[in-house]
Short mmCIF file of C-alpha atoms in Angstrom, two decimals:
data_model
loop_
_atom_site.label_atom_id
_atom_site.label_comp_id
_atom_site.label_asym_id
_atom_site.label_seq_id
_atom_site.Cartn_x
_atom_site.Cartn_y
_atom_site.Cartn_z
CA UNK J 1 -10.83 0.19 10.09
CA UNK J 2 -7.80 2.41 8.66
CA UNK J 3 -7.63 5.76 10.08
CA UNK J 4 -5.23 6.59 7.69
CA UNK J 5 -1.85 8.38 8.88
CA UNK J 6 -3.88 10.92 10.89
CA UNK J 7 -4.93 13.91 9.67
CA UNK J 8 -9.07 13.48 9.18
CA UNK J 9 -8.37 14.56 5.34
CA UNK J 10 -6.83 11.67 4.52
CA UNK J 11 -9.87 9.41 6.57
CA UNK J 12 -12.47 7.79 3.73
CA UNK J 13 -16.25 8.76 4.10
CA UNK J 14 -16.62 4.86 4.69
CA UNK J 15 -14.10 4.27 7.75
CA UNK J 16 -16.20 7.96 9.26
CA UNK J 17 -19.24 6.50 8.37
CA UNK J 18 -17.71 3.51 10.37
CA UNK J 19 -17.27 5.38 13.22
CA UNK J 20 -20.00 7.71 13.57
CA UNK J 21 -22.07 3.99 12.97
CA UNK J 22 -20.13 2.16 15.98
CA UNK J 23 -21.34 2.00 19.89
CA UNK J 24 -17.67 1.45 20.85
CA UNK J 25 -14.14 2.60 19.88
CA UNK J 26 -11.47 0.73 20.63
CA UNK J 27 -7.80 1.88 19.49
CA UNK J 28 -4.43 2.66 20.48
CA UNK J 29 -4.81 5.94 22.83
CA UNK J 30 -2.31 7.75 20.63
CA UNK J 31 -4.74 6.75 17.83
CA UNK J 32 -7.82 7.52 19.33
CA UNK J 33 -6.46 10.90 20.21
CA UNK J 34 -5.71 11.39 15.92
CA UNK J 35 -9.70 11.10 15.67
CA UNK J 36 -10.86 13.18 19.15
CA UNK J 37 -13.07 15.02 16.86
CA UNK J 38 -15.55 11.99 15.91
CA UNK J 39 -15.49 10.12 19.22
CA UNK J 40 -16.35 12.72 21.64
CA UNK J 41 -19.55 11.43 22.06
CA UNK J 42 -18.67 7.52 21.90
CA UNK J 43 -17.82 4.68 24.96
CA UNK J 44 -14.14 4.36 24.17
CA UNK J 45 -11.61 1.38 24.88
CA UNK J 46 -8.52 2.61 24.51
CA UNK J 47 -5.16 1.34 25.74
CA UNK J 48 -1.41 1.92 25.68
CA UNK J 49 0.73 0.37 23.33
CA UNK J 50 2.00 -3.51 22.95
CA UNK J 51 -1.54 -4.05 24.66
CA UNK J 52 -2.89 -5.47 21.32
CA UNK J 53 -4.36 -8.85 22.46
CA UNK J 54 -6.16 -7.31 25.42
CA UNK J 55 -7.69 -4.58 23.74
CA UNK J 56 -8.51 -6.73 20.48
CA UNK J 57 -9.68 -9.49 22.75
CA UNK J 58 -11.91 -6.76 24.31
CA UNK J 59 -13.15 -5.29 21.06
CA UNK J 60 -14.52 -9.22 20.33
CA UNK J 61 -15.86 -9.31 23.53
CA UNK J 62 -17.78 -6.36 23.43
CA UNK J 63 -19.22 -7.79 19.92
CA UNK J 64 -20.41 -11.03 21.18
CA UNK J 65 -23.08 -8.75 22.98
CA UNK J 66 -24.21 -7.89 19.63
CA UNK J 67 -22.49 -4.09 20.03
CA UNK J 68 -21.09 -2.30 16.90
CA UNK J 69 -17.20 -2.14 17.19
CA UNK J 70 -15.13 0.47 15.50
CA UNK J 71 -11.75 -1.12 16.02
CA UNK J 72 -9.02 1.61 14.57
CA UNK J 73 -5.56 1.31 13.52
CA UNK J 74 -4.20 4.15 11.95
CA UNK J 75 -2.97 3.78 8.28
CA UNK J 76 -4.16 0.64 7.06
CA UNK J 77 -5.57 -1.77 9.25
CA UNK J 78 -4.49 -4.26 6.82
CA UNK J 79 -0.83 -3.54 6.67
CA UNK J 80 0.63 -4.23 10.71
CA UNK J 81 -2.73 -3.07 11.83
CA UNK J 82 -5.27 -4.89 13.67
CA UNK J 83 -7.23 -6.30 10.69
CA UNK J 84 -5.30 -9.73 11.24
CA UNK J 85 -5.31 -10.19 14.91
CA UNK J 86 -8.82 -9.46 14.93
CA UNK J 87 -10.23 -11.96 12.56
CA UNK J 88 -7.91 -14.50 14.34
CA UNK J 89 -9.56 -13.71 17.50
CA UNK J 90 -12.86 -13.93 15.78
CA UNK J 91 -12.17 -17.42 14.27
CA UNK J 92 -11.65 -18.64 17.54
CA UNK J 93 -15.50 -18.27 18.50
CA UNK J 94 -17.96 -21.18 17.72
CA UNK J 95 -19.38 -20.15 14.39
CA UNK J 96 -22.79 -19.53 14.97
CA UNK J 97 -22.20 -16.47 17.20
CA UNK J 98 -19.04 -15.25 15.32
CA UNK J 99 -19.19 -11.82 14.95
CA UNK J 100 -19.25 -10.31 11.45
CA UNK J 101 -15.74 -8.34 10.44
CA UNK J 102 -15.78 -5.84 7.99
CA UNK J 103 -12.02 -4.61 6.78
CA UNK J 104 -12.05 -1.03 6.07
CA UNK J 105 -8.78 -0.28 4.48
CA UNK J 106 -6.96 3.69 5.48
CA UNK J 107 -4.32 5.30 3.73
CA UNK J 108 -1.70 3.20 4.43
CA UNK J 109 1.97 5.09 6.18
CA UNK J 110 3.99 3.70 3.10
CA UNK J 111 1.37 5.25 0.58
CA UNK J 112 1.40 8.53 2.71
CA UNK J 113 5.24 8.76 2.99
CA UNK J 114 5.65 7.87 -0.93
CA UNK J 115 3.46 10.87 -1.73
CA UNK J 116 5.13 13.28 0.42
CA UNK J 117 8.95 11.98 -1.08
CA UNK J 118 7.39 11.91 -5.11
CA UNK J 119 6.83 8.69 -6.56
CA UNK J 120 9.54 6.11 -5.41
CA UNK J 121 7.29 3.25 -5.11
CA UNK J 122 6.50 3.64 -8.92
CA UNK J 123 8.09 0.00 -9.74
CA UNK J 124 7.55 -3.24 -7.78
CA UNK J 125 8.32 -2.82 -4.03
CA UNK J 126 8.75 -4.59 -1.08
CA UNK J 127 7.67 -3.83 2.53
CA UNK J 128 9.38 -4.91 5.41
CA UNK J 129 8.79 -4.33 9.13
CA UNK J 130 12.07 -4.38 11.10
CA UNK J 131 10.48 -5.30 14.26
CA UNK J 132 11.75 -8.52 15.72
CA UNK J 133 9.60 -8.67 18.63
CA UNK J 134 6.79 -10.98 16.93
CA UNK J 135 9.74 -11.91 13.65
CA UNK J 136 12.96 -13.97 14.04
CA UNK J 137 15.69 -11.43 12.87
CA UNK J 138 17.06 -13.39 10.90
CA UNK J 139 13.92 -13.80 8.82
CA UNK J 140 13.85 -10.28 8.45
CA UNK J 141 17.53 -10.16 7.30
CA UNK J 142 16.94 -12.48 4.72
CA UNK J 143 13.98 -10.64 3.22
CA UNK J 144 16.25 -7.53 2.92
CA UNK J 145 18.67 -9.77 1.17
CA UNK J 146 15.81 -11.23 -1.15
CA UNK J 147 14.45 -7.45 -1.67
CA UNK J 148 17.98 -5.89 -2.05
CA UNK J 149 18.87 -8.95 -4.91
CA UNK J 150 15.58 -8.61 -6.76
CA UNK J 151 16.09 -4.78 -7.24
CA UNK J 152 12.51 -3.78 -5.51
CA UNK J 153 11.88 -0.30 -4.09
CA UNK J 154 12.49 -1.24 -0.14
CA UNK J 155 9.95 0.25 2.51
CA UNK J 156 10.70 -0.07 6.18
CA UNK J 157 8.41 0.12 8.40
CA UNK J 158 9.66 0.66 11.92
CA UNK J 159 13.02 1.39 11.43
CA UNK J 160 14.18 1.91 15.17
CA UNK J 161 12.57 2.39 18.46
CA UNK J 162 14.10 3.15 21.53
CA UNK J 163 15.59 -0.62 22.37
CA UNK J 164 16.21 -1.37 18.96
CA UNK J 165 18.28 0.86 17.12
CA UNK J 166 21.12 -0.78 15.49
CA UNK J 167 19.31 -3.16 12.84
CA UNK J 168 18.44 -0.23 10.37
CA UNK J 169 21.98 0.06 10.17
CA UNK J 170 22.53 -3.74 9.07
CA UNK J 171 20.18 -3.08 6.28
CA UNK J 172 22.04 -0.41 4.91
CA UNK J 173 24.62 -2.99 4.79
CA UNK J 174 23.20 -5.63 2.82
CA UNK J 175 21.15 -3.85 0.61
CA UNK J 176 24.55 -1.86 -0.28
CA UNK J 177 25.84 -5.07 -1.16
CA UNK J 178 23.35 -4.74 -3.88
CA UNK J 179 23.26 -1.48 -4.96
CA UNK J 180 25.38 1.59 -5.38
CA UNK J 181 25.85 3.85 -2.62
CA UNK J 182 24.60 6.87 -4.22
CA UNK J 183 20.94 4.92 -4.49
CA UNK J 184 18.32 7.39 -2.91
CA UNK J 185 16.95 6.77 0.40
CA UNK J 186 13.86 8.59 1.90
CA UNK J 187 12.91 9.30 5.20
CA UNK J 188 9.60 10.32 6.42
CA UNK J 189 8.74 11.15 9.97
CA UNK J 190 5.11 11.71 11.05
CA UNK J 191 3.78 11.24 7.52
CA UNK J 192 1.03 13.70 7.59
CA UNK J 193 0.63 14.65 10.95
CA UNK J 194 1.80 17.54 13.26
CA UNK J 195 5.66 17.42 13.22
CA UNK J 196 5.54 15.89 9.39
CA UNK J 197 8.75 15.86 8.06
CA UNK J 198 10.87 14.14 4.95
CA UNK J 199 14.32 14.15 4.04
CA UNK J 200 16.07 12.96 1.11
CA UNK J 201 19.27 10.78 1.66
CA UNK J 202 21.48 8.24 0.15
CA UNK J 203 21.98 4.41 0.84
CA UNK J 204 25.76 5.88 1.79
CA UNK J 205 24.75 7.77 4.47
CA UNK J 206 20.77 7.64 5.51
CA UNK J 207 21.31 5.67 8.86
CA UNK J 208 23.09 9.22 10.15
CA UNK J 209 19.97 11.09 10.05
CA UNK J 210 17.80 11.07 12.82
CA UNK J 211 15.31 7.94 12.65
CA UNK J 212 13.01 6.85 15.15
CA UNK J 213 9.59 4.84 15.48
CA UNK J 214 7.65 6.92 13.74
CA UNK J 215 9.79 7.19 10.49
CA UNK J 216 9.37 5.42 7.76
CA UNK J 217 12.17 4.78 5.30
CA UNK J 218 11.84 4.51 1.13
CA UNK J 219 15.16 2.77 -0.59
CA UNK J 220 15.20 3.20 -3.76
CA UNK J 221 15.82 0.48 -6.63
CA UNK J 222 18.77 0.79 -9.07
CA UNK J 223 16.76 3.42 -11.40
CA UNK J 224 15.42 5.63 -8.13
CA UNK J 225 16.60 9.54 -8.89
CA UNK J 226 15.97 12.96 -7.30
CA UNK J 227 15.28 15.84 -9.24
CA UNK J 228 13.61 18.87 -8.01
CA UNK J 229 13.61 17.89 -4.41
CA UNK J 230 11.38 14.33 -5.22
CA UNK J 231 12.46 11.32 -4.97
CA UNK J 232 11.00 9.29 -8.43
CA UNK J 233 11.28 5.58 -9.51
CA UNK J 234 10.62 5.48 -13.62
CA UNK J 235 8.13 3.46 -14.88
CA UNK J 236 10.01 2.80 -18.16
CA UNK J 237 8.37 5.18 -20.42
CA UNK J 238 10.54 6.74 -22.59
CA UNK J 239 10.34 10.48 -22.04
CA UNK H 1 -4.18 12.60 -6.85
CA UNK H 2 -6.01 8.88 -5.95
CA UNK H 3 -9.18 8.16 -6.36
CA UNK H 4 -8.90 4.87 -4.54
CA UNK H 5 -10.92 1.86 -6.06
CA UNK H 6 -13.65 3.20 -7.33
CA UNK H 7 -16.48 4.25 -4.81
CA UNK H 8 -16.65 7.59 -3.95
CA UNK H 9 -17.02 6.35 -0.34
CA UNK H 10 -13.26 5.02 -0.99
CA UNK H 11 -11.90 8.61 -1.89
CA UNK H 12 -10.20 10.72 0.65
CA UNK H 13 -11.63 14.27 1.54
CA UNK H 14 -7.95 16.09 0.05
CA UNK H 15 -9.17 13.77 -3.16
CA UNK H 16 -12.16 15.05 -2.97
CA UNK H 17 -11.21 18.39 -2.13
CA UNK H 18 -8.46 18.82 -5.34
CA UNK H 19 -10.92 17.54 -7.75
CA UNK H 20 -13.38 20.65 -6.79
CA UNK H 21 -10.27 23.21 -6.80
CA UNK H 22 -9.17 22.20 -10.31
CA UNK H 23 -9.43 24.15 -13.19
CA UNK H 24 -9.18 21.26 -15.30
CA UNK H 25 -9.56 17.11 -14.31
CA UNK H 26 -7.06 14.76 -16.72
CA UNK H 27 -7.45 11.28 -16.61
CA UNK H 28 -7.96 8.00 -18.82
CA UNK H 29 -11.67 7.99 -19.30
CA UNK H 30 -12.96 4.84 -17.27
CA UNK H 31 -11.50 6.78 -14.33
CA UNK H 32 -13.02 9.74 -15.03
CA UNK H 33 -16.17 7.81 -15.33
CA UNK H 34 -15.91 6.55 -11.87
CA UNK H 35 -16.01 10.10 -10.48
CA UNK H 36 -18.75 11.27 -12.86
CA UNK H 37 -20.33 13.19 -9.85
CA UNK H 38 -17.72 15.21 -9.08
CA UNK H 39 -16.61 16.48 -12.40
CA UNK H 40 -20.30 17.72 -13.87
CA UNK H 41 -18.68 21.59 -14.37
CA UNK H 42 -15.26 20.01 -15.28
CA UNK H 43 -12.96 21.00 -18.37
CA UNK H 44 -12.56 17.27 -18.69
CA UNK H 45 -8.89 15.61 -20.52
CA UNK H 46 -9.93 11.95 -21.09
CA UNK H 47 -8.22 9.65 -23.29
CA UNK H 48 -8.23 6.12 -23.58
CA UNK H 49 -5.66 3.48 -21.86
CA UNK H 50 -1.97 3.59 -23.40
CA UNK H 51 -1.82 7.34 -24.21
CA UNK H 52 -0.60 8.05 -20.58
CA UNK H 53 2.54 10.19 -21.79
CA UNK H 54 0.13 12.06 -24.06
CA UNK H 55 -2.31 12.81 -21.20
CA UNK H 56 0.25 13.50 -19.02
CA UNK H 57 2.10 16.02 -21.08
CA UNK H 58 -1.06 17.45 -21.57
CA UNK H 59 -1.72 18.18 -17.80
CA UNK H 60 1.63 19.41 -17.67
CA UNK H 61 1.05 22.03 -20.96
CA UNK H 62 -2.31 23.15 -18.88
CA UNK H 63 -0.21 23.75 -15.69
CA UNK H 64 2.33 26.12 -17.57
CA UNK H 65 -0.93 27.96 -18.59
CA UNK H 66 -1.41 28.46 -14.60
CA UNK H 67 -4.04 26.34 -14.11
CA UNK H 68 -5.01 24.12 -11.79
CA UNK H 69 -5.05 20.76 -12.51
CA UNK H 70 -6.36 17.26 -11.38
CA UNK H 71 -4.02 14.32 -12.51
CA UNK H 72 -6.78 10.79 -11.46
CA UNK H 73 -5.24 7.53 -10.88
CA UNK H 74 -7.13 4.86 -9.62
CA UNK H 75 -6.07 3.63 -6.65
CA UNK H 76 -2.57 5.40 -5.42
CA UNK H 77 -1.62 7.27 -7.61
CA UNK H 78 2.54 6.20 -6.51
CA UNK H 79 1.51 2.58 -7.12
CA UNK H 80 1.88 2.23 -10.54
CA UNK H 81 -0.29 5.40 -10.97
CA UNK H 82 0.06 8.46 -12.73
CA UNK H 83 2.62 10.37 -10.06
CA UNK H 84 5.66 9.26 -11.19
CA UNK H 85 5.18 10.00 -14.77
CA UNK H 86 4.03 13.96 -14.38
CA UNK H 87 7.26 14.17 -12.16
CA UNK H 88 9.18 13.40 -14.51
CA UNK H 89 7.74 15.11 -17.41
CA UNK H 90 7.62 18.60 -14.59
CA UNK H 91 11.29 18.04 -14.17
CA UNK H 92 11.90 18.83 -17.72
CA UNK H 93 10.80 22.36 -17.61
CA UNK H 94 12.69 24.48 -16.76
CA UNK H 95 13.02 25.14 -12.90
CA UNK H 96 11.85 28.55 -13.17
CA UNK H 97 8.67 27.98 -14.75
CA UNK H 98 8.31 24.29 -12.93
CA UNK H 99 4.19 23.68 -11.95
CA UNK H 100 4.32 22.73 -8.30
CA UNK H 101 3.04 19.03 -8.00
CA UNK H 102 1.42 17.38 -5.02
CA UNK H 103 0.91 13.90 -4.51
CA UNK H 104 -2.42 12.82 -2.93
CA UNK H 105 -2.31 9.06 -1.78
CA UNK H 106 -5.62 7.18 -2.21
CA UNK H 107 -6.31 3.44 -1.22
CA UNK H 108 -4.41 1.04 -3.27
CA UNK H 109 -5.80 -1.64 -5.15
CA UNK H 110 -3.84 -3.98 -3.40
CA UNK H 111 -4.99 -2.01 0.00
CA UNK H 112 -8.46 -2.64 -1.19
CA UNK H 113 -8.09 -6.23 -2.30
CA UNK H 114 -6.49 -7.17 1.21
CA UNK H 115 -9.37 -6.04 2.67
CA UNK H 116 -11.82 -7.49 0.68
CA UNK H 117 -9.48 -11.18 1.06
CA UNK H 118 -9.47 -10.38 5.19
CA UNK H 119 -6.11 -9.62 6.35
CA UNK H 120 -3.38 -11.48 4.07
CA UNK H 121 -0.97 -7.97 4.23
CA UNK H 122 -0.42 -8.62 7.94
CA UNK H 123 3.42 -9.39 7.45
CA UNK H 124 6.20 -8.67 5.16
CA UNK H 125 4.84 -8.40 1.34
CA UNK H 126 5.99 -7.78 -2.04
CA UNK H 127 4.15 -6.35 -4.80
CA UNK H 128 5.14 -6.91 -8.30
CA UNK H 129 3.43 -6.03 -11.72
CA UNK H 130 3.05 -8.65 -14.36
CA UNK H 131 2.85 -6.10 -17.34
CA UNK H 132 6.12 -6.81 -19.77
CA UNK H 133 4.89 -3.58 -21.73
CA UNK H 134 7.75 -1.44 -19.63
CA UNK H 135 9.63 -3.81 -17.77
CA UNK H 136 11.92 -7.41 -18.86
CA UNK H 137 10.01 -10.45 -18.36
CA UNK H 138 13.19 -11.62 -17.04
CA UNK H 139 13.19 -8.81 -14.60
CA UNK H 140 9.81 -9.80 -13.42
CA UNK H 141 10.35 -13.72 -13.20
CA UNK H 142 13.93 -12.66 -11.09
CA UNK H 143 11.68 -10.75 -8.53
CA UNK H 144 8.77 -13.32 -8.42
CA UNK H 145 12.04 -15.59 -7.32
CA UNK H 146 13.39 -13.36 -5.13
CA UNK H 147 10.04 -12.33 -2.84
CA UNK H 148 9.26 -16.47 -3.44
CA UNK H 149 12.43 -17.32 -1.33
CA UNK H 150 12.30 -14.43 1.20
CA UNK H 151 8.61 -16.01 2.20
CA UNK H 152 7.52 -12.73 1.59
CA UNK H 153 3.64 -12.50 0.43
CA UNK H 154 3.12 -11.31 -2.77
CA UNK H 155 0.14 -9.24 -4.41
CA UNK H 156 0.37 -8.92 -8.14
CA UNK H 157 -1.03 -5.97 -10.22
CA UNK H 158 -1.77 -7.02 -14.04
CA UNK H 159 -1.83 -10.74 -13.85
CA UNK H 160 -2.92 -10.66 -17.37
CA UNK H 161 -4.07 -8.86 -20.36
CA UNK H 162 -5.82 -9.87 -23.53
CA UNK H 163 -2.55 -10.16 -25.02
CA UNK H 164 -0.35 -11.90 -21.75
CA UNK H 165 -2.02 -14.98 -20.80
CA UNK H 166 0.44 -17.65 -19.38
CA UNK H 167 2.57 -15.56 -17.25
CA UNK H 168 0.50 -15.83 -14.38
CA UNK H 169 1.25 -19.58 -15.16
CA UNK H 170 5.00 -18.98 -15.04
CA UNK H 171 4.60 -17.23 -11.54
CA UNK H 172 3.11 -19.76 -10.27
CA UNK H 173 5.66 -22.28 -11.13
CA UNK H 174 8.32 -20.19 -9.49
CA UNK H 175 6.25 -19.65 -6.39
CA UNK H 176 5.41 -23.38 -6.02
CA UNK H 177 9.26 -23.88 -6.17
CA UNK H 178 9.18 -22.65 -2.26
CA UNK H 179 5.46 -23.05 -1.06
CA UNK H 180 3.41 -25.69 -0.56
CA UNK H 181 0.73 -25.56 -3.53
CA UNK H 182 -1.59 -25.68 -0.23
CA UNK H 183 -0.79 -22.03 -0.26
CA UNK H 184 -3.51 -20.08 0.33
CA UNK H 185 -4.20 -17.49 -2.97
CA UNK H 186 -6.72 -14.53 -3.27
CA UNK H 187 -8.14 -13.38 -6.16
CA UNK H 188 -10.16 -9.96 -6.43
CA UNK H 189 -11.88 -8.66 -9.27
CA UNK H 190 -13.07 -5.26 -9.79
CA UNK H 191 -12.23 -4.29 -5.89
CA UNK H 192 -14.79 -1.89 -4.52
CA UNK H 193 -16.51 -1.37 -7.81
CA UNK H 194 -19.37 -2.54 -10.14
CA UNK H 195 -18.98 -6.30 -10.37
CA UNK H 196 -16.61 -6.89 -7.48
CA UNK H 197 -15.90 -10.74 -6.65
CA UNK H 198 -13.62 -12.25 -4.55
CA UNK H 199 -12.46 -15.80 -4.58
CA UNK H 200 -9.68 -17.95 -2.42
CA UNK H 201 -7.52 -20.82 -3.77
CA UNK H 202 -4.13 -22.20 -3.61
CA UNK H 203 -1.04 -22.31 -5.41
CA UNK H 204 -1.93 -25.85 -6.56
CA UNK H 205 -4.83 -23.99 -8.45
CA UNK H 206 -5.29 -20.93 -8.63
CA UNK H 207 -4.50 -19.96 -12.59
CA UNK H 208 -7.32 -22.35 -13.73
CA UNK H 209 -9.57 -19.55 -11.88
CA UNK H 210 -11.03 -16.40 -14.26
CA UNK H 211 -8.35 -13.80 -13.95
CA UNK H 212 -8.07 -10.62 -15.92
CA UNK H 213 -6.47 -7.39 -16.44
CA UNK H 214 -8.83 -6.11 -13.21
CA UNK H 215 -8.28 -8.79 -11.13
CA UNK H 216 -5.48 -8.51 -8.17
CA UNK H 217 -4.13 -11.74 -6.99
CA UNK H 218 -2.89 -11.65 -3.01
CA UNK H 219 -0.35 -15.17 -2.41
CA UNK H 220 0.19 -16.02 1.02
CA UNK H 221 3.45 -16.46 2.53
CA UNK H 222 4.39 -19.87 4.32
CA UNK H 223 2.14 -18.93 7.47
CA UNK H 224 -0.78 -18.10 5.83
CA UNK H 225 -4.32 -19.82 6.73
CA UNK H 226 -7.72 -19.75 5.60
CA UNK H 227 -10.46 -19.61 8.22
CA UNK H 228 -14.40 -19.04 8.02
CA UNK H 229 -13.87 -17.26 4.47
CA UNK H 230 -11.38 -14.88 5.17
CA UNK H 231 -7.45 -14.88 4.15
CA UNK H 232 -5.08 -14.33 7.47
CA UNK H 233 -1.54 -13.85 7.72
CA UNK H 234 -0.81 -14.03 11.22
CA UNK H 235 1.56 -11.16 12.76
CA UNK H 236 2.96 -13.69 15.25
CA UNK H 237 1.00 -13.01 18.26
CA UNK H 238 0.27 -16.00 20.20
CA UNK H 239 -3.33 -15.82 20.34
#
């Protein structure tokens, strides 16, 4: 279930309901921390980061014994959440004891960062995560290229972390090869949480500004403007 | 602001929250149908499909009055919603007189449909509208191509209408170029309302399936697997 980005205003009665419904938690700490509000009185599993398997292994375990898991990821669960790992975990039990898997979807980061920019993701879009530890980088170069050539409104989702922090910059590179270097680029840190801030840019000079892991970037495509401080793509109507 | 799909158990508490501030709720009237509870004591704006730049001017002519007003989309309103549209018709007035606009994200249709499939979002993905009403055919086809090659998976919005039947057909056909027609497809109509349905195919097949202007269609990338009725792109763990 999808958390969304954090604050409990942007959580759906149905992924609270979820909760309040479960016998166990089981999330990212930093995530579980997001929702301390709801949980207080709940048997939590929470664990640090790049722990995924083990706690989603866990969560299945736990659910074999006919317990009601809340497993959250914040955003959507759906997009580089647990909703995948979990149903592959699940598939791997004998069928007749397969525990039943409900996807609750969240407001997803890219949705949250697009509304706190304008509207840049008005036109077709394409997301990409620049995390190579589970994706071959050059897969992930090519789908730039692909995005960049096809004109689509580019979202990046983990633009740098503390080890990787050069390949944001080889992005800017292709997709300039595509577009002009006055294209808008929009950066979104902490998408509606404590410490939320955006910042409007330019495919000249974005990778300058401060980026880390929990930024998410917006290129635009080849109609993207600013005006007032937002970042829009156009539909196409005629106004 | 978003309504997300449909069910008011789908709609964020800020949704929620704007709707009961407003003076005055503006929307195309199915949506505003959909929220019937909320909007009993409502000056209601409803018009029907196609008049967006009419409703939306409208909104913006109640704002200047200094009233508070509720744009609806369904779904997000920045995905292919209604967000992009009263930006740009706010950045014609003068700055001095400019209604302040916020953006409230809601789940996506596509968010909702991946849910509803299982987990096909889990990597890289394009989305990409199929209506020609604002944007080149051969615009479209070129980006069907593009997210086709980069393996990317690819949810399409408005796979038809009454009036656009075979395009779906010529998507396919440029898909099928670089996937196997095993390729797992998802089809969801109606996601999280009235008359939802949910269906998995393939490439080889999928367009001989009912699809209409409510349906989303979710194509896996080359990874993509179906397993005990639910639609998984893996992330790349080895699980």
């Amino acid at each position: 279930m999808g958390i969304g980005p954090g604050s409990l205003d942007d959580m759906t009665p149905r992924a609270r309901q979820a909760i309040v419904n479960a016998d166990i938690v089981v999330g990212y700490n930093t995530y579980i921390a997001l929702i301390r509000a709801l949980v207080e009185n709940k048997q939590l599993i929470g664990t640090a980061m790049m722990q995924e398997i083990e706690r989603c292994q866990m969560a299945v375990d736990e659910a074999l014994t006919g317990k009601k898991i809340a497993v959250v990821s914040s955003g959507d669960p759906g997009i580089y959440g647990m909703a995948g790992l979990i149903l592959e975990l699940v598939m791997k039990q004998p069928e007749a004891v397969r525990p039943k898997v409900t996807v609750i979807p969240g407001i997803s980061a890219v949705g949250a960062a697009a509304a706190i920019l304008g509207a840049p993701l008005m036109h077709d879009f394409a997301v990409i995560s620049l995390s190579d530890l589970l994706t071959p980088w050059e897969l992930i170069k090519k789908r730039a290229e692909m995005a960049a050539a096809g004109d689509f409104v580019i979202a990046i989702y983990n633009p740098k972390s503390k080890k990787r922090v050069t390949q944001i910059e080889e992005i800017r590179q292709i997709v300039l090869a595509h577009r002009p270097s006055s294209t808008p680029v929009g950066i979104v840190h902490q998408a509606s949480r404590t410490g939320e801030e955006m910042e409007l840019s330019s495919l000249a000079e974005f990778t300058a500004l401060p980026i880390d892991m929990f930024s998410l970037v917006i290129i635009g495509n080849s109609q993207t403007y600013v005006a007032g401080g937002r970042m829009i793509t156009p539909r196409g109507y005629r106004v």
